[in-house]
Amino acid sequence: MLAIGKRKYVREKPYPPRKVKTVNEAVELLKKYPYVFIFDLHGLSARVLNEYRYRIRPYGVIKIIKPTLFKIAFSKVYGGISTDIAEKIRGEIGFLFTDINPAEMIKIVAEKSVRRAAKPGDKAPFDIVVPAGPTNASPGPIISKFGKLKIPTRVQEGKIWIAKDTVVAKAGQEITAEIAEVLRVVGIEPIFEQLRLVGVLWKGKRYVDISELVIDVSKYRELFEVAAAHARNLALNVVYPTREVLQVVLPVAHMRAVALAAKLGVVTRETLPVLLSRAVAEANALAAAVAAKAPDLGITVAAPQTVAQQPAQHAEAPKEETKEEEKKEGPSEEEIAGSLASLF
């Protein structure tokens, strides 16, 4: 039985040399560069495109290739083309070949944006100010448009002069035809235009939409700060031995060790002042209790004297005088011990 189906097209004429050359160039670029960005050509001026070609030269190559020819080159390099990739390669598009990480390349494309004149319908990226001074415009109908935008002008030396700085568009405001023409006359190009990247062909295996590669730096910085704070708290809780953790943990551990040693009565250089102060306080408390019940013993309890209550001149006096005053003021340790023993 004879099977009737669609007739397969077979090209009889050879391909034009120009197309063959384009395909061969695309093949070489696909072999050299693992990442191929697709960008939208619709509405992109030739000046902006050529400027980008120059600025992107250290990072990659921009080529305008017909989608059909690019698919042929892609199939030659990777042995075929998947349906999802073929669907993306159509319409008015251009190609950016690069070996730089796509996320980094997106930032480079944004940084290399080209400045151009404003068009009606554009959004002002910032407050657009027309500066005071001369312009290259001669007096004529354009003066009425300056007046409509409330820009003070005067005619001097046969040219239009702007009397003072004037804001003609706020950030985010839509630029009208009058504003665009005035900005063109005074030579201000406020719009930064960049390649409208659509997606990237990732090493010939898959297509990745550009929205999946755009990184919000502030968001990731906030996430890193939160993660660092959690990591520090965890390290402190488990006493992980790092310089940052030990700077916090060791002073706390030292304070706790001194407090424990003082509580247990262990005599060290750090605990001795605490132990002596506690012993004196307990002795005074005991003496006060006994003096109230047995006034005949003639026990007197001196008021506790802190370091802040001591006269300032003691610190300023010579060392020899200080030692003599210390001998004269207050009982010695043996006298204190004898006084405590006399209470029993």
Coordinates of C-alpha atoms in Angstrom, one line a residue:
M1 CA 0.0 0.0 0.0
L2 CA 1.4 3.4 -0.9
A3 CA 1.6 5.8 2.0
I4 CA 0.8 9.4 1.1
G5 CA 2.3 12.1 3.4
K6 CA 3.8 15.5 3.4
R7 CA 6.5 16.1 0.9
K8 CA 9.8 17.0 2.5
Y9 CA 11.4 20.2 1.1
V10 CA 14.8 19.6 -0.4
R11 CA 16.8 22.7 -1.4
E12 CA 18.2 22.3 -4.9
K13 CA 20.1 25.6 -5.1
P14 CA 23.2 26.2 -3.0
Y15 CA 23.0 28.6 -0.1
P16 CA 24.2 32.2 -0.8
P17 CA 27.8 32.7 0.2
R18 CA 26.7 35.5 2.6
K19 CA 24.4 33.2 4.5
V20 CA 27.0 30.4 4.6
K21 CA 29.5 32.9 6.0
T22 CA 27.1 34.0 8.7
V23 CA 26.4 30.4 9.7
N24 CA 30.1 29.5 9.9
E25 CA 30.7 32.6 12.1
A26 CA 27.9 31.6 14.4
V27 CA 29.3 28.1 14.6
E28 CA 32.7 29.4 15.6
L29 CA 31.1 31.8 18.2
L30 CA 29.0 29.0 19.7
K31 CA 32.1 26.8 20.0
K32 CA 34.0 29.5 21.7
Y33 CA 31.4 31.0 24.1
P34 CA 29.3 28.8 26.4
Y35 CA 26.7 31.5 27.1
V36 CA 24.5 33.2 24.5
F37 CA 22.2 36.1 25.6
I38 CA 19.2 36.9 23.5
F39 CA 18.1 40.6 23.5
D40 CA 15.2 42.4 22.0
L41 CA 16.1 44.5 18.9
H42 CA 12.7 46.2 18.6
G43 CA 13.0 50.0 19.0
L44 CA 16.8 49.8 19.6
S45 CA 18.6 52.5 17.7
A46 CA 21.7 51.7 15.6
R47 CA 23.7 54.3 17.6
V48 CA 23.0 52.5 20.9
L49 CA 23.7 49.1 19.4
N50 CA 27.0 50.2 17.9
E51 CA 28.0 51.9 21.2
Y52 CA 27.3 48.7 23.0
R53 CA 29.4 46.7 20.6
Y54 CA 32.3 48.9 21.5
R55 CA 31.7 48.8 25.3
I56 CA 31.0 45.1 25.5
R57 CA 34.1 44.2 23.4
P58 CA 36.3 43.1 26.4
Y59 CA 33.5 40.9 27.7
G60 CA 31.9 39.3 24.6
V61 CA 30.7 39.7 21.1
I62 CA 27.3 41.1 19.9
K63 CA 26.0 39.7 16.6
I64 CA 22.8 40.3 14.7
I65 CA 21.9 36.9 13.1
K66 CA 18.7 35.9 11.5
P67 CA 16.9 33.4 13.8
T68 CA 16.8 30.7 11.0
L69 CA 20.5 30.9 10.4
F70 CA 21.2 30.8 14.1
K71 CA 19.2 27.7 14.5
I72 CA 21.1 26.0 11.7
A73 CA 24.4 26.9 13.4
F74 CA 23.1 25.8 16.8
S75 CA 22.1 22.4 15.4
K76 CA 25.5 22.0 13.8
V77 CA 27.3 22.6 17.1
Y78 CA 25.0 20.8 19.5
G79 CA 23.6 18.1 17.2
G80 CA 20.1 19.5 17.2
I81 CA 17.9 22.1 18.9
S82 CA 15.2 21.5 21.5
T83 CA 11.6 22.8 21.1
D84 CA 11.8 25.2 24.0
I85 CA 15.0 26.8 22.7
A86 CA 13.7 27.0 19.1
E87 CA 10.6 28.8 20.3
K88 CA 12.7 31.5 22.0
I89 CA 14.8 32.2 18.8
R90 CA 12.4 34.1 16.7
G91 CA 11.4 37.7 15.9
E92 CA 13.6 40.8 16.1
I93 CA 16.4 39.6 18.3
G94 CA 20.1 39.9 18.7
F95 CA 22.8 37.7 20.3
L96 CA 25.5 38.4 22.9
F97 CA 28.1 35.7 23.1
T98 CA 30.2 35.6 26.3
D99 CA 32.1 33.3 28.6
I100 CA 31.4 35.4 31.7
N101 CA 29.0 34.1 34.3
P102 CA 25.5 35.3 33.2
A103 CA 24.6 36.9 36.5
E104 CA 27.8 39.0 36.3
M105 CA 27.2 39.8 32.7
I106 CA 23.8 41.2 33.4
K107 CA 25.4 43.7 35.8
I108 CA 28.0 44.6 33.2
V109 CA 25.3 45.3 30.6
A110 CA 23.5 47.5 33.0
E111 CA 26.7 49.4 33.9
K112 CA 27.5 50.0 30.2
S113 CA 24.1 51.6 29.4
V114 CA 24.2 54.3 26.7
R115 CA 22.9 57.8 27.2
R116 CA 20.5 59.1 24.6
A117 CA 18.1 61.9 24.0
A118 CA 14.6 61.8 25.6
K119 CA 11.6 60.7 23.5
P120 CA 7.9 61.4 24.2
G121 CA 6.6 58.7 26.5
D122 CA 9.9 58.1 28.3
K123 CA 10.0 58.2 32.1
A124 CA 12.4 60.6 33.7
P125 CA 15.1 58.6 35.6
F126 CA 15.8 61.5 37.9
D127 CA 14.9 65.2 38.3
I128 CA 15.8 66.8 35.0
V129 CA 17.2 70.3 35.3
V130 CA 17.7 72.7 32.5
P131 CA 20.8 74.8 33.7
A132 CA 21.1 78.5 33.4
G133 CA 23.3 79.8 30.6
P134 CA 23.4 80.2 26.8
T135 CA 22.0 77.7 24.3
N136 CA 22.7 77.2 20.6
A137 CA 19.1 77.9 19.7
S138 CA 18.2 81.1 17.8
P139 CA 15.1 83.1 18.8
G140 CA 11.9 81.6 17.2
P141 CA 8.9 79.5 17.9
I142 CA 10.9 77.4 20.4
I143 CA 10.7 80.4 22.8
S144 CA 7.0 79.6 23.3
K145 CA 7.8 76.1 24.4
F146 CA 10.3 77.4 26.9
G147 CA 7.5 79.6 28.2
K148 CA 5.0 76.8 28.4
L149 CA 7.5 74.9 30.6
K150 CA 8.0 78.0 32.7
I151 CA 11.6 78.3 31.8
P152 CA 12.7 82.0 32.1
T153 CA 14.6 83.0 29.0
R154 CA 16.1 86.1 27.4
V155 CA 17.7 86.8 24.0
Q156 CA 21.4 87.8 24.2
E157 CA 24.0 87.9 21.4
G158 CA 21.5 86.4 19.0
K159 CA 20.9 83.3 21.1
I160 CA 18.4 82.1 23.7
W161 CA 19.8 82.4 27.2
I162 CA 18.2 80.6 30.2
A163 CA 17.9 82.9 33.1
K164 CA 18.0 80.3 36.0
D165 CA 18.1 76.6 36.6
T166 CA 14.7 75.1 36.1
V167 CA 13.3 71.6 36.8
V168 CA 11.3 70.5 33.7
A169 CA 10.6 66.9 34.8
K170 CA 10.5 65.1 38.2
A171 CA 11.8 61.6 38.6
G172 CA 9.3 59.1 37.2
Q173 CA 7.3 61.7 35.3
E174 CA 6.4 61.0 31.7
I175 CA 8.3 63.2 29.2
T176 CA 6.1 65.1 26.8
A177 CA 6.8 66.2 23.3
E178 CA 7.5 69.8 24.5
I179 CA 9.9 68.6 27.2
A180 CA 11.7 66.3 24.7
E181 CA 12.2 69.1 22.2
V182 CA 13.5 71.6 24.8
L183 CA 15.9 69.0 26.1
R184 CA 17.1 68.3 22.6
V185 CA 17.6 72.1 22.0
V186 CA 19.7 72.5 25.1
G187 CA 21.7 69.3 24.5
I188 CA 20.6 67.2 27.5
E189 CA 20.4 63.5 27.1
P190 CA 18.8 62.2 30.3
I191 CA 17.8 58.7 29.3
F192 CA 20.1 55.7 29.9
E193 CA 19.3 52.9 27.4
Q194 CA 20.6 49.4 27.7
L195 CA 20.2 46.1 25.9
R196 CA 16.8 44.5 26.8
L197 CA 18.1 41.0 27.7
V198 CA 15.4 38.4 27.3
G199 CA 17.2 35.2 28.3
V200 CA 20.3 33.2 28.0
L201 CA 21.2 29.9 26.2
W202 CA 23.1 28.0 28.9
K203 CA 25.9 26.0 27.3
G204 CA 23.5 24.8 24.6
K205 CA 21.5 22.7 27.0
R206 CA 18.7 24.9 28.2
Y207 CA 17.1 28.3 28.1
V208 CA 17.1 30.4 31.2
D209 CA 14.8 33.4 31.5
I210 CA 16.5 36.7 32.5
S211 CA 14.2 37.1 35.5
E212 CA 15.8 34.1 37.1
L213 CA 19.3 35.6 36.9
V214 CA 18.7 39.1 38.1
I215 CA 20.1 39.5 41.7
D216 CA 18.8 41.9 44.2
V217 CA 22.1 42.9 46.0
S218 CA 20.4 44.6 48.9
K219 CA 18.2 41.5 49.6
Y220 CA 21.1 39.2 49.6
R221 CA 23.1 41.5 51.8
E222 CA 20.3 41.5 54.3
L223 CA 20.2 37.7 54.2
F224 CA 23.9 37.4 54.8
E225 CA 23.7 39.8 57.8
V226 CA 20.9 37.7 59.3
A227 CA 22.8 34.5 58.7
A228 CA 26.0 36.0 60.2
A229 CA 24.1 37.0 63.3
H230 CA 22.5 33.5 63.7
A231 CA 25.9 31.9 63.2
R232 CA 27.5 34.1 65.9
N233 CA 24.8 33.3 68.4
L234 CA 25.1 29.6 67.7
A235 CA 28.9 29.8 68.0
L236 CA 28.6 31.6 71.4
N237 CA 26.1 29.0 72.7
V238 CA 28.3 26.0 71.8
V239 CA 31.5 28.0 72.7
Y240 CA 33.1 27.3 69.3
P241 CA 36.8 28.2 69.6
T242 CA 37.3 31.1 67.2
R243 CA 38.8 34.5 67.9
E244 CA 35.5 36.3 67.8
V245 CA 33.8 33.9 70.2
L246 CA 36.7 33.6 72.6
Q247 CA 36.8 37.4 72.9
V248 CA 33.3 37.3 74.4
V249 CA 33.4 33.9 76.2
L250 CA 36.7 34.2 78.0
P251 CA 35.9 37.4 80.0
V252 CA 32.6 35.9 81.0
A253 CA 34.2 32.6 82.0
H254 CA 36.8 34.5 84.0
M255 CA 34.2 36.4 85.9
R256 CA 32.2 33.2 86.7
A257 CA 35.4 31.5 87.8
V258 CA 36.4 34.3 90.2
A259 CA 32.8 34.4 91.6
L260 CA 32.9 30.6 92.2
A261 CA 36.3 30.7 93.8
A262 CA 35.3 33.6 96.1
K263 CA 32.1 31.7 97.1
L264 CA 34.2 28.6 97.9
G265 CA 36.8 30.6 99.8
V266 CA 39.7 29.9 97.5
V267 CA 42.4 32.4 98.1
T268 CA 43.9 33.9 94.9
R269 CA 45.0 37.3 93.9
E270 CA 41.6 38.0 92.3
T271 CA 39.5 36.6 95.2
L272 CA 41.5 38.0 98.1
P273 CA 39.9 41.5 98.0
V274 CA 36.5 39.9 97.9
L275 CA 37.2 37.5 100.7
L276 CA 38.7 40.3 102.9
S277 CA 35.8 42.6 102.3
R278 CA 33.4 39.8 103.1
A279 CA 35.3 38.9 106.3
V280 CA 35.3 42.5 107.4
A281 CA 31.6 42.9 106.7
E282 CA 30.8 39.7 108.6
A283 CA 33.0 40.8 111.5
N284 CA 31.4 44.2 111.7
A285 CA 27.9 42.6 111.6
L286 CA 28.8 40.2 114.4
A287 CA 30.4 43.0 116.5
A288 CA 27.3 45.2 116.0
A289 CA 25.1 42.4 117.2
V290 CA 27.2 41.7 120.3
A291 CA 27.6 45.4 121.1
A292 CA 23.9 45.9 121.2
K293 CA 23.4 43.0 123.6
A294 CA 26.5 43.6 125.8
P295 CA 27.2 47.3 126.0
D296 CA 29.5 46.6 129.0
L297 CA 32.1 45.2 126.7
G298 CA 32.7 48.6 125.1
I299 CA 32.7 47.3 121.6
T300 CA 32.5 50.0 118.9
V301 CA 31.9 49.3 115.3
A302 CA 33.5 51.6 112.8
A303 CA 31.5 52.6 109.7
P304 CA 32.6 50.8 106.6
Q305 CA 34.9 52.9 104.5
T306 CA 35.0 52.5 100.8
V307 CA 37.8 53.5 98.5
A308 CA 35.8 56.5 97.2
Q309 CA 35.4 57.8 100.8
Q310 CA 39.1 57.9 101.4
P311 CA 40.7 61.4 101.2
A312 CA 42.2 62.2 97.8
Q313 CA 45.4 63.5 99.4
H314 CA 46.4 59.9 100.3
A315 CA 46.8 59.1 96.6
E316 CA 48.8 62.2 96.0
A317 CA 51.2 61.9 99.0
P318 CA 54.7 60.4 98.6
K319 CA 55.0 56.6 98.9
E320 CA 56.8 56.8 102.3
E321 CA 54.2 59.0 103.9
T322 CA 51.4 56.7 102.5
K323 CA 53.0 53.7 104.2
E324 CA 53.3 55.6 107.5
E325 CA 49.7 56.6 107.3
E326 CA 48.6 53.1 106.5
K327 CA 50.5 51.9 109.6
K328 CA 48.8 54.5 111.8
E329 CA 45.3 54.2 110.3
G330 CA 43.4 51.0 111.1
P331 CA 44.4 47.8 112.9
S332 CA 46.7 45.2 111.4
E333 CA 45.6 41.8 110.4
E334 CA 46.8 40.4 113.8
E335 CA 44.8 43.0 115.7
I336 CA 41.7 42.1 113.7
A337 CA 42.2 38.5 114.4
G338 CA 42.7 39.2 118.2
S339 CA 39.6 41.4 118.3
L340 CA 37.6 38.6 116.7
A341 CA 39.0 36.1 119.1
S342 CA 38.1 38.3 122.1
L343 CA 34.4 38.1 121.1
F344 CA 34.3 34.5 122.1

